[in-house]
Coordinates of C-alpha atoms and ligand atoms in Angstrom, one line a residue:
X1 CA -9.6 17.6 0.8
X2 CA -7.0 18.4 3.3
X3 CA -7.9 18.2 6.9
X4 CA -7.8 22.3 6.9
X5 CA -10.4 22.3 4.7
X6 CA -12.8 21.2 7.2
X7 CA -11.3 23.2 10.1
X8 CA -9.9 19.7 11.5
X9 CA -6.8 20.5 12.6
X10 CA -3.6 18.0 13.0
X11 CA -4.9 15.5 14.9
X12 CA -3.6 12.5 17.0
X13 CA -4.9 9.6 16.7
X14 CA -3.8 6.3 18.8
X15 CA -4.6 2.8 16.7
X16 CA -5.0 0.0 19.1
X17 CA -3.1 -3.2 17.2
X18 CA -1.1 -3.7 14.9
X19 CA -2.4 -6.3 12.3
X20 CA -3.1 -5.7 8.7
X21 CA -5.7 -3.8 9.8
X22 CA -4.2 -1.3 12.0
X23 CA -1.0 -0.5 10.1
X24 CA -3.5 0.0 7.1
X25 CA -5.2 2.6 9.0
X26 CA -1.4 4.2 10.1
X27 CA -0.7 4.3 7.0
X28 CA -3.8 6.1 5.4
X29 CA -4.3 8.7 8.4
X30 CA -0.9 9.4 8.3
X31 CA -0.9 10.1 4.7
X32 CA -3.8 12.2 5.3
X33 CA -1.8 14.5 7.5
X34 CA -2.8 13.4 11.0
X35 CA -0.2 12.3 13.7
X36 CA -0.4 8.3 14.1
X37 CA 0.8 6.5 17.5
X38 CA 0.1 2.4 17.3
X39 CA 0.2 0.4 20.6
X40 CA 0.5 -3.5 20.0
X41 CA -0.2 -6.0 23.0
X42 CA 2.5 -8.7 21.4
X43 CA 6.0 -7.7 22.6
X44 CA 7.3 -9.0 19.1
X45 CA 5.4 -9.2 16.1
X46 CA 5.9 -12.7 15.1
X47 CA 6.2 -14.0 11.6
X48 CA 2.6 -16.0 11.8
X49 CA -0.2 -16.5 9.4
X50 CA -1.2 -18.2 6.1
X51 CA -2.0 -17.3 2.6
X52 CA -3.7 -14.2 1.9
X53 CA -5.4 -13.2 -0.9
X54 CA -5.6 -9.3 -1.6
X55 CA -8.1 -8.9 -4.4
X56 CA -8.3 -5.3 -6.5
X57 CA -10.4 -3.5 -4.0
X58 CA -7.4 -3.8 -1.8
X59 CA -4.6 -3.7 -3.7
X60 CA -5.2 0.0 -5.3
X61 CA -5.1 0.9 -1.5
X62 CA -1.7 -0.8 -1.0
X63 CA 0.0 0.8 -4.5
X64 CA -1.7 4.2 -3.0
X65 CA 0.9 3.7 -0.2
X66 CA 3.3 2.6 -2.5
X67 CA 4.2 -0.7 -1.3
X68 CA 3.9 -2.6 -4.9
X69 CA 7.6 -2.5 -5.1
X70 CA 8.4 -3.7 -1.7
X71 CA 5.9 -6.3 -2.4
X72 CA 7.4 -7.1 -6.0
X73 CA 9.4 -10.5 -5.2
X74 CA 6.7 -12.2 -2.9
X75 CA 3.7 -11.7 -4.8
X76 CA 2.2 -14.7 -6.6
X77 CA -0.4 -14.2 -9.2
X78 CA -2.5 -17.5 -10.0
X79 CA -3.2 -18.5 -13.6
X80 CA -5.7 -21.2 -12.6
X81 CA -8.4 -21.7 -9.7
X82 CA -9.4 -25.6 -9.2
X83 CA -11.6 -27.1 -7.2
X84 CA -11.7 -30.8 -6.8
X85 CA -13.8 -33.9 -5.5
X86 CA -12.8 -34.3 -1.6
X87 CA -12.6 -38.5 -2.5
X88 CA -11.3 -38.9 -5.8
X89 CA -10.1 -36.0 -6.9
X90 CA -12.4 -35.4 -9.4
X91 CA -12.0 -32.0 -11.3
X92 CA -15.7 -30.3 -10.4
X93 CA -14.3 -26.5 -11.8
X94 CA -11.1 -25.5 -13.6
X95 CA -11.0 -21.7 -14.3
X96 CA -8.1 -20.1 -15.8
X97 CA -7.1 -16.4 -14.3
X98 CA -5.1 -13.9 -16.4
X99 CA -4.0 -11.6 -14.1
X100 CA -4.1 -8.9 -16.7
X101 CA -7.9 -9.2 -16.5
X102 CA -8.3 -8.0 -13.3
X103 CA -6.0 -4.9 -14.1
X104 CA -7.9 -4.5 -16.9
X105 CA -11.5 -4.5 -15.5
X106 CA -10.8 -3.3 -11.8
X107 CA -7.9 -1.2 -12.7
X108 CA -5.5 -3.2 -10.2
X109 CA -4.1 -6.3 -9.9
X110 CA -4.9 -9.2 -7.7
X111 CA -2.2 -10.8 -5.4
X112 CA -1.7 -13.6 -3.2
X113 CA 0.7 -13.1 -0.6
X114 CA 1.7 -14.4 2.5
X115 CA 0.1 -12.7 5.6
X116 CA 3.9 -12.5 7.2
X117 CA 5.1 -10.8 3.6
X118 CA 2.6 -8.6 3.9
X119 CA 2.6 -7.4 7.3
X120 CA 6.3 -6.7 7.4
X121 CA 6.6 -5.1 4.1
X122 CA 3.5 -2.8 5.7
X123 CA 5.4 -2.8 8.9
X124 CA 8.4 -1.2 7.5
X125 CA 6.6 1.0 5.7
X126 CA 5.2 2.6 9.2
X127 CA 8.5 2.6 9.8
X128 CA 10.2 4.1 7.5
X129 CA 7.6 7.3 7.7
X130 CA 8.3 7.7 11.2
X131 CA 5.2 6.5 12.5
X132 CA 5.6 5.6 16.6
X133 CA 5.0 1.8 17.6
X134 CA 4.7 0.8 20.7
X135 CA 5.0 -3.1 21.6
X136 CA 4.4 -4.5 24.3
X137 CA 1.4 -2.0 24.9
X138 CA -1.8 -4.3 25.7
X139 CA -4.7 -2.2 26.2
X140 CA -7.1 -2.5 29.1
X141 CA -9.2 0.4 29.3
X142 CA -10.0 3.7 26.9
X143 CA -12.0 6.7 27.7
X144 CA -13.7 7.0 24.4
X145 CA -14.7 10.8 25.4
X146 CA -11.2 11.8 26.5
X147 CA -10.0 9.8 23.7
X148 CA -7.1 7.8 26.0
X149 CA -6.5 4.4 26.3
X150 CA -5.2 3.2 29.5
X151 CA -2.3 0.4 29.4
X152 CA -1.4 -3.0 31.0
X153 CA 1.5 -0.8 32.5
X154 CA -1.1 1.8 34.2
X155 CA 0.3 4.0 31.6
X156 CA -2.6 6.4 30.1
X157 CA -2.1 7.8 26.6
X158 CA -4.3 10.8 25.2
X159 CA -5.4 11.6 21.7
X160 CA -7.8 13.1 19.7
X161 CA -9.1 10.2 18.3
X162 CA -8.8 6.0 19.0
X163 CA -8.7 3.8 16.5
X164 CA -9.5 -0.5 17.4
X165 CA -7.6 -2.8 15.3
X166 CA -7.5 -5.3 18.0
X167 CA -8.9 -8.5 15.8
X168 CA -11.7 -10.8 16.5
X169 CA -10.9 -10.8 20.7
X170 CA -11.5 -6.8 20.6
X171 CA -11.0 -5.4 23.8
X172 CA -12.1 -2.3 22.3
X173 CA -15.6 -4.0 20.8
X174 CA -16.2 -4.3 24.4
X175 CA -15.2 -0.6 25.7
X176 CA -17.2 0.8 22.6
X177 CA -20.0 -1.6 23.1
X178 CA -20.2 -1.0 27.0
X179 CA -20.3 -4.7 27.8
X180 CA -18.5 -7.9 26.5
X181 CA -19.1 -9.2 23.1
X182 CA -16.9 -12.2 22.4
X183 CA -16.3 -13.8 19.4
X184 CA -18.4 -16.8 18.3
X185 CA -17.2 -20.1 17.9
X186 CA -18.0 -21.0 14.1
X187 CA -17.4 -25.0 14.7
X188 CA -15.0 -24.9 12.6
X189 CA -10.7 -25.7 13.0
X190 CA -8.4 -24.5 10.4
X191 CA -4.9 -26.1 10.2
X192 CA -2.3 -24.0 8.2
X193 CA 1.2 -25.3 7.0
X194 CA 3.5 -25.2 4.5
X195 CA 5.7 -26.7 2.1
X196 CA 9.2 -25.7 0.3
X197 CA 8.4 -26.4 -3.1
X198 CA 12.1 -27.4 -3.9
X199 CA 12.0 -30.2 -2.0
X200 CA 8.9 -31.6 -4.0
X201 CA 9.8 -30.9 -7.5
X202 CA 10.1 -34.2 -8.6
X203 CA 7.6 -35.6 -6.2
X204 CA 4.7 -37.5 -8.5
X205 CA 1.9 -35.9 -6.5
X206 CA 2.8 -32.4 -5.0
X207 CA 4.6 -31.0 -8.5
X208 CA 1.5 -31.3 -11.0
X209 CA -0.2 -29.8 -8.3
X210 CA 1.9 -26.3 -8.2
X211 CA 2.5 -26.2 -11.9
X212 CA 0.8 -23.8 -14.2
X213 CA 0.5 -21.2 -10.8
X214 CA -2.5 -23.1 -9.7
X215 CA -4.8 -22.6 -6.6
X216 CA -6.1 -26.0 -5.4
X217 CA -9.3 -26.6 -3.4
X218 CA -10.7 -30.0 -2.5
X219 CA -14.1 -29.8 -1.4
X220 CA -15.7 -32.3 1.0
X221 CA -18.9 -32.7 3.9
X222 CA -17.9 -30.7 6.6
X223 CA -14.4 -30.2 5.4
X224 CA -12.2 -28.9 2.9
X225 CA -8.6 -27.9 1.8
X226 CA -6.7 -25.6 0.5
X227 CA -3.2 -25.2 -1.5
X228 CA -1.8 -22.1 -2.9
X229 CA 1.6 -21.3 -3.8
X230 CA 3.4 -18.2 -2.4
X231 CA 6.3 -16.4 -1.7
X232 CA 7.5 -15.8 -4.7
X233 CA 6.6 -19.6 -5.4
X234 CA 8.8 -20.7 -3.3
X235 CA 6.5 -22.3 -0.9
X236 CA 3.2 -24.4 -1.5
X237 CA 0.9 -22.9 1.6
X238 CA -1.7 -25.3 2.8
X239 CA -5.2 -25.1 5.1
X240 CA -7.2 -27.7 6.1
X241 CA -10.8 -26.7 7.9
X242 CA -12.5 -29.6 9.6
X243 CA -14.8 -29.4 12.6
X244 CA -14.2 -28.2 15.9
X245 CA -13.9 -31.1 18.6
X246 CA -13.1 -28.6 21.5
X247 CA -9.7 -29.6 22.0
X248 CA -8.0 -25.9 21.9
X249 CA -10.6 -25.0 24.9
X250 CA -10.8 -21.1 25.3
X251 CA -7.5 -20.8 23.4
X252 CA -8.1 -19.4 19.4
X253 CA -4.0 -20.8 18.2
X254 CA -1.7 -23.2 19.0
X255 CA 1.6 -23.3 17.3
X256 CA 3.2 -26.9 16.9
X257 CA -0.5 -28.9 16.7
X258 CA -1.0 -32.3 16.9
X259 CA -0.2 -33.8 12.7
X260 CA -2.2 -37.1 13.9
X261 CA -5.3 -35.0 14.3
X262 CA -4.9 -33.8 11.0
X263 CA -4.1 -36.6 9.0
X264 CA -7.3 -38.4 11.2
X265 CA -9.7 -36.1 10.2
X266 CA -8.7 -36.9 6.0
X267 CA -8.0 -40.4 6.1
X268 CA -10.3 -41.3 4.1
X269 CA -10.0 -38.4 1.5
X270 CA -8.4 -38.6 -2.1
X271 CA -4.2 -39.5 -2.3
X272 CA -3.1 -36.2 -3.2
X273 CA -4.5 -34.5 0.0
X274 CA -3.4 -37.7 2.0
X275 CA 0.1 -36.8 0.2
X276 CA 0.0 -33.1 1.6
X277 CA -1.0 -33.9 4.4
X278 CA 1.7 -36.6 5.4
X279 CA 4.9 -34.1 4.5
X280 CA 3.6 -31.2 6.8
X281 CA 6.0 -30.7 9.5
X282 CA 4.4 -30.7 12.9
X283 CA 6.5 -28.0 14.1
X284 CA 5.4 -25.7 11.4
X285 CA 1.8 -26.0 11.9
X286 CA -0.3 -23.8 13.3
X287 CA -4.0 -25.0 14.4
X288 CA -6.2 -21.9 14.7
X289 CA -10.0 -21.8 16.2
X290 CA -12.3 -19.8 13.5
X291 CA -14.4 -17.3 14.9
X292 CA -17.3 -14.7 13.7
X293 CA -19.6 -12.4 15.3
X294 CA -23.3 -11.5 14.2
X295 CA -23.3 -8.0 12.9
X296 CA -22.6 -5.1 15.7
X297 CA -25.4 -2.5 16.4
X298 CA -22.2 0.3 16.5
X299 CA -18.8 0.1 15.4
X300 CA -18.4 3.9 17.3
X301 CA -18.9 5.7 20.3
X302 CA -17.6 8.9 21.3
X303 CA -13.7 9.8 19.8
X304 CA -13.3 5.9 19.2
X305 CA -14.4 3.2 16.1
X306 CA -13.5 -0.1 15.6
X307 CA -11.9 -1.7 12.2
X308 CA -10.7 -4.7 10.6
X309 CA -12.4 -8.1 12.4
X310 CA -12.9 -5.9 15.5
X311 CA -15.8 -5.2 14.4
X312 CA -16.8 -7.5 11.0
X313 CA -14.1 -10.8 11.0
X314 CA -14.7 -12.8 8.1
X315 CA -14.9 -16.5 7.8
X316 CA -12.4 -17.0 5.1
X317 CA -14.6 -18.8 2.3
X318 CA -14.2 -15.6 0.6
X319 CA -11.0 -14.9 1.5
X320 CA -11.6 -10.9 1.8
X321 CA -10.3 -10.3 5.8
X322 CA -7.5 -8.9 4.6
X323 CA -8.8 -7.0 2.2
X324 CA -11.4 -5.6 4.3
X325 CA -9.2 -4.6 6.7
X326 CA -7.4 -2.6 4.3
X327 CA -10.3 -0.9 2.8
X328 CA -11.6 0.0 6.0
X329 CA -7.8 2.1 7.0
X330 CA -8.6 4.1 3.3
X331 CA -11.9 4.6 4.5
X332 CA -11.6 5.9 7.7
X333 CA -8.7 8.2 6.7
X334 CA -10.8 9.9 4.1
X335 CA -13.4 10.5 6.9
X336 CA -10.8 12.2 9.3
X337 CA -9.4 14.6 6.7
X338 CA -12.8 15.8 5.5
X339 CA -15.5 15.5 8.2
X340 CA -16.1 17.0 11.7
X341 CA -14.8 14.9 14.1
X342 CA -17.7 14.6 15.6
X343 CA -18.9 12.6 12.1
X344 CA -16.2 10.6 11.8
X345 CA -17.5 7.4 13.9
X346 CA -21.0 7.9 12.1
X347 CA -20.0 8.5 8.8
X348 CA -17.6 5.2 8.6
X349 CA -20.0 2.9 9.3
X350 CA -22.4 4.4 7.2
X351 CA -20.0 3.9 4.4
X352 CA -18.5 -0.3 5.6
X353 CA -21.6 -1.4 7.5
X354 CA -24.0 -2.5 4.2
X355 CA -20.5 -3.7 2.7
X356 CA -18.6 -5.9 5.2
X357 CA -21.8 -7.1 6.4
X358 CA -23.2 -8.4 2.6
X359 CA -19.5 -9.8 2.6
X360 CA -20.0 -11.1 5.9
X361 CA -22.9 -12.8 5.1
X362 CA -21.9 -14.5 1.5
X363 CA -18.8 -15.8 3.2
X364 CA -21.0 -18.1 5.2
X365 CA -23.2 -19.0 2.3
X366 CA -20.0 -20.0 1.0
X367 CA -19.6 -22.2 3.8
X368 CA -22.3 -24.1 3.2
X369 CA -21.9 -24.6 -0.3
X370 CA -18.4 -25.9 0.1
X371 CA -19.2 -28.0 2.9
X372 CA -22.4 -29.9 1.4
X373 CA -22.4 -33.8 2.7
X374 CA -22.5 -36.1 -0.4
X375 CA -26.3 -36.0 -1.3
X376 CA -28.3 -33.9 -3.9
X377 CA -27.3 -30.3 -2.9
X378 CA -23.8 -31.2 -3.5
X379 CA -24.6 -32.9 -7.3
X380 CA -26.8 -29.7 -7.4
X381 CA -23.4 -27.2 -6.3
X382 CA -21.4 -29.4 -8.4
X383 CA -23.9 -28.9 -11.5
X384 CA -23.4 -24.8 -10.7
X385 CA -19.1 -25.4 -11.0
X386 CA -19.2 -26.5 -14.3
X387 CA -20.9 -22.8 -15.7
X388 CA -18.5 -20.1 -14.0
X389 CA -21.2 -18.0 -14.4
X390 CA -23.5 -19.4 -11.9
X391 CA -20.3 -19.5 -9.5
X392 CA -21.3 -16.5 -6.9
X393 CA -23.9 -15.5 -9.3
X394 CA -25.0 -12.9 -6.4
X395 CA -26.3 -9.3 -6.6
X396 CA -25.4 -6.7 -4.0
X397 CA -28.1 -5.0 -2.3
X398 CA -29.8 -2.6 -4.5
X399 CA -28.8 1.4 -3.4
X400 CA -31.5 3.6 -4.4
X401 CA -30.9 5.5 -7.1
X402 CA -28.3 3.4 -8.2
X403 CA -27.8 0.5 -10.8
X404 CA -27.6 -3.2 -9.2
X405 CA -24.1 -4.9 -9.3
X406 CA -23.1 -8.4 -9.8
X407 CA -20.8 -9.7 -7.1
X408 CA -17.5 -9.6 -8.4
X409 CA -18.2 -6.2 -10.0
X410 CA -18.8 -4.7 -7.3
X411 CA -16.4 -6.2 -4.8
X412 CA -13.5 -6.1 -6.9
X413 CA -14.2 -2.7 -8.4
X414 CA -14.5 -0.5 -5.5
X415 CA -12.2 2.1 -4.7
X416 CA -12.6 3.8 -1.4
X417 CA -12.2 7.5 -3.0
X418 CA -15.0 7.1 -5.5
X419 CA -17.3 6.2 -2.2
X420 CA -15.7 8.9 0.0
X421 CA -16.0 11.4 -2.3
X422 CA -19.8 10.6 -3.5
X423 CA -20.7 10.3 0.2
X424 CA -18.7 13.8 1.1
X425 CA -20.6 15.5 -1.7
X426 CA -24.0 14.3 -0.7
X427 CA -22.9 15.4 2.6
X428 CA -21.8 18.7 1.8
X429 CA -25.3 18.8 0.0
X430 CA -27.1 18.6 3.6
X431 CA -28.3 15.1 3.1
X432 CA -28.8 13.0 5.8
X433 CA -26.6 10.3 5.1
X434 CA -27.3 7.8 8.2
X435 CA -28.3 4.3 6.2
X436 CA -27.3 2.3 9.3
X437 CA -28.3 3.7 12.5
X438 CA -26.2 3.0 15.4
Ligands
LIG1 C1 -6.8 -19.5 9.0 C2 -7.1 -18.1 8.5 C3 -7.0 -17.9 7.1 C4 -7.3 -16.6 6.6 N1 -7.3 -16.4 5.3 C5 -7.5 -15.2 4.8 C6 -7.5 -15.0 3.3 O1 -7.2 -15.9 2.5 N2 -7.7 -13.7 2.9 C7 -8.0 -12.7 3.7 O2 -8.2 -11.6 3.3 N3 -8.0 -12.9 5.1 C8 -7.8 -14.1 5.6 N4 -7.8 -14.3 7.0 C9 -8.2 -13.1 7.8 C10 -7.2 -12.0 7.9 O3 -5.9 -12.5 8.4 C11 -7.7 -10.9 8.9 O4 -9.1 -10.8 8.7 C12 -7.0 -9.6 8.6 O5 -5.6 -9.8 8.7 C13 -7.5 -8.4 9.5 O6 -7.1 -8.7 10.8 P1 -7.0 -7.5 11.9 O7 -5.8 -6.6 11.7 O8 -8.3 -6.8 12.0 O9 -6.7 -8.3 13.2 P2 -5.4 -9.2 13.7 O10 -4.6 -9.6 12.6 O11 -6.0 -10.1 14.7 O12 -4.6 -8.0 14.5 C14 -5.0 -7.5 15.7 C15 -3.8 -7.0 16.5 O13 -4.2 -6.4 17.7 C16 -3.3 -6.8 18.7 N5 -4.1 -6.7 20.0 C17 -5.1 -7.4 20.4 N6 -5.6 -7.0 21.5 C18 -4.9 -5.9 21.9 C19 -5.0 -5.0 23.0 N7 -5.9 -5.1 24.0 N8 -4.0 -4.0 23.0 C20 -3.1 -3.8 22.0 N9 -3.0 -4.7 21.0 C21 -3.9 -5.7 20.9 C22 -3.0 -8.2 18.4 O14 -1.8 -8.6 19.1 C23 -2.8 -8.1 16.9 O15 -1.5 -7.8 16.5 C24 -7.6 -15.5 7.5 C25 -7.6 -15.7 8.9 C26 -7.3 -17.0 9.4 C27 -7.4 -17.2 10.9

């Protein structure tokens, strides 16, 4: 439905940040007819970030906007998914992927990309449409009624409508919220790098590791890491999570981090990570602090709503931030061309709340799981890896009326204009449609 149909004229609508979140959103409201302005506090957008896994849900978004083609020579599709004993590199779960299965079942491909490949390629793609960005435009205030945001510059901006894709330090969780709600510490470091796989091709260790387009993960107490190839498999990306010691203080990155710290915290971990961990390059690392948040009470108020890990970050066990992000710009673009705009706020978080929060919620079950000191829940996890079945063996919550799904069903299946249009309809019908209150 265009935005005519429901009397909504051409609106403007200001997205605060530009992340994956908030050029997802651009890129959606813009293709549903509305005029798009995003204001970025960064005065460059910086080529930063680690592997990110974009799983169908997402991806059917991202073809919608037709960036497969731009995204063609970056993309890496794994074959296999490993995970290995944190001390002896013991195989505990070998799966093998065909990436046509996904198409098959989901009806759209999976793809691992690099967070910096992605982002530009989006980036352009605002461009190239003619969609205003603004850097260099932190945001300090916003009259959620008036719809403006005020700038660091004193500059004020008006819209119709204000969209927060500010990340897990919102500014605009607070304005919406009407108080502060930082982020929580999760007690957890990540440590991202990576490798040129050229330079390892021959090396004894790092090669059998990238061949066959395999995804590595050695799991350990407290601690894990990660290896995936990307760019094209050019480069073989690394993370290492191990716990917080407090050493960034109130800062969430730091660029160039101490290698010693690293290396310390695996020293007593199998060769091959020991290996990985010895080439990266100090200068390429990046040490970031991981944060979370407890489910919000609103994600709206007024002409404003928050997306992307403004309002739901992810802890990345499930690797679906991304992802989420992206769903949530579909989502909320669908809502602005066919509801009031008085419904908008409402209606979005009716539809992402139950979602991102179950989502939310595994990704720290997750946690645990991978995280188990030596002892009998691990044996018992490590029992669960060898049937790929009982892997993630979840249900989401049960809707009335409708069937139960199994996890990956109904993550990797959804598409944001079945749920729109289902949830328009009932609407249309007179329904009251509020499942989570704000
Ligand atoms: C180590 C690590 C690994 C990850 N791995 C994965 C993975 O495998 N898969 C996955 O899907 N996700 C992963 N993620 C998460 C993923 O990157 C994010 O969830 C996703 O990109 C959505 O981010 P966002 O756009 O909401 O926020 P961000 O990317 O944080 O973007 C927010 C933007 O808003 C800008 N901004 C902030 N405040 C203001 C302001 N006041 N005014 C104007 N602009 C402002 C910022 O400069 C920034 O550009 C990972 C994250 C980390 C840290």
């Amino acid at each position: 439905m265009s935005p005519s149909a429901v009397d909504n004229p051409v609106l403007d609508v200001i997205v605060v940040g530009a992340g994956i979140a908030g050029l997802a959103a651009a890129l959606a409201i813009h293709d549903a007819g509305h005029n798009v302005k995003i204001v970025e506090g960064a005065t460059v957008l910086r080529e930063i970030g680690a592997g990110v896994l974009i799983s169908s849900n997402a991806t059917r978004e991202l073809i919608r906007w037709g960036l497969e083609d731009d995204l063609r020579d970056v993309i890496v599709q794994s074959r296999v998914s490993r995970v290995l004993r944190w001390d002896n590199g013991d195989v505990l779960s070998e799966v093998k992927m065909d990436p046509s299965i996904a198409l098959k079942k989901y009806d759209a491909p999976v793809w691992m990309l690099h967070r910096a490949d992605l982002h530009t390629a989006m980036l352009k793609k605002v461009q190239s449409l003619g969609i205003e960005i603004r850097l260099g435009s932190r945001v300090l205030d916003a009259d959620v009624d008036t719809a403006s945001v005020t700038l660091a510059s004193g500059e004020v901006l008006y819209a119709d409508f204000i969209v927060g894709a500010d990340g897990v330090r919102s500014k605009m969780r607070d304005i919406i919220s009407q108080k502060p709600v930082p982020a929580l510490p999760t007690g957890d470091y990540a440590f991202q790098f990576a490798l040129e796989i050229e330079k390892y091709k021959d090396d004894p260790v790092i090669a059998p590791l990238v061949e066959g387009h395999a995804a590595t993960a050695w799991w350990g107490p407290g601690r894990h890491v990660i290896g995936t190839l990307l760019r094209g498999e050019k480069l073989f990306n690394c993370v290492a999570v191990f716990p917080d010691d407090g050493s960034l203080g109130d800062e969430h990155k730091q660029l160039g981090a101490d290698v010693d710290e690293l290396r310390r915290n695996f020293s007593d971990w199998c060769p091959a990570v020991r290996t990985i961990l010895f080439h990266a390059d100090p200068r390429s690392i990046v040490k970031w602090k991981l944060q979370d948040l407890d489910p919000l009470k609103s994600w709206h108020r007024g002409h404003a709503v928050l997306i992307g890990d403004a309002c739901h970050p992810m802890l990345p066990y499930l690797a679906q931030g991304a992802s989420q992000a992206i769903e949530d710009g579909a989502v909320l673009a669908q809502c602005l061309a066919n509801l009031p705009l008085d419904r908008v706020g409402l209606a979005f978080q009716d539809l992402r709340f139950a979602r991102a929060t179950q989502i939310q919620q595994n990704a720290r079950k997750q946690k645990t799981e991978n995280h188990y000191p030596d002892g009998p829940e691990q044996r018992a996890r490590d029992e669960r890896l060898k049937d790929p079945t009982q892997v993630r063996a979840w249900q989401w919550e049960p809707v009335v009326g409708k069937p139960t799904k199994n996890w990956n069903d109904g993550l990797f299946g959804y598409d944001s204009k079945v749920e729109c249009e289902e949830y328009f309809k009932e609407h249309e019908a007179g329904r009251t449609l509020v499942k989570q209150a704000a």
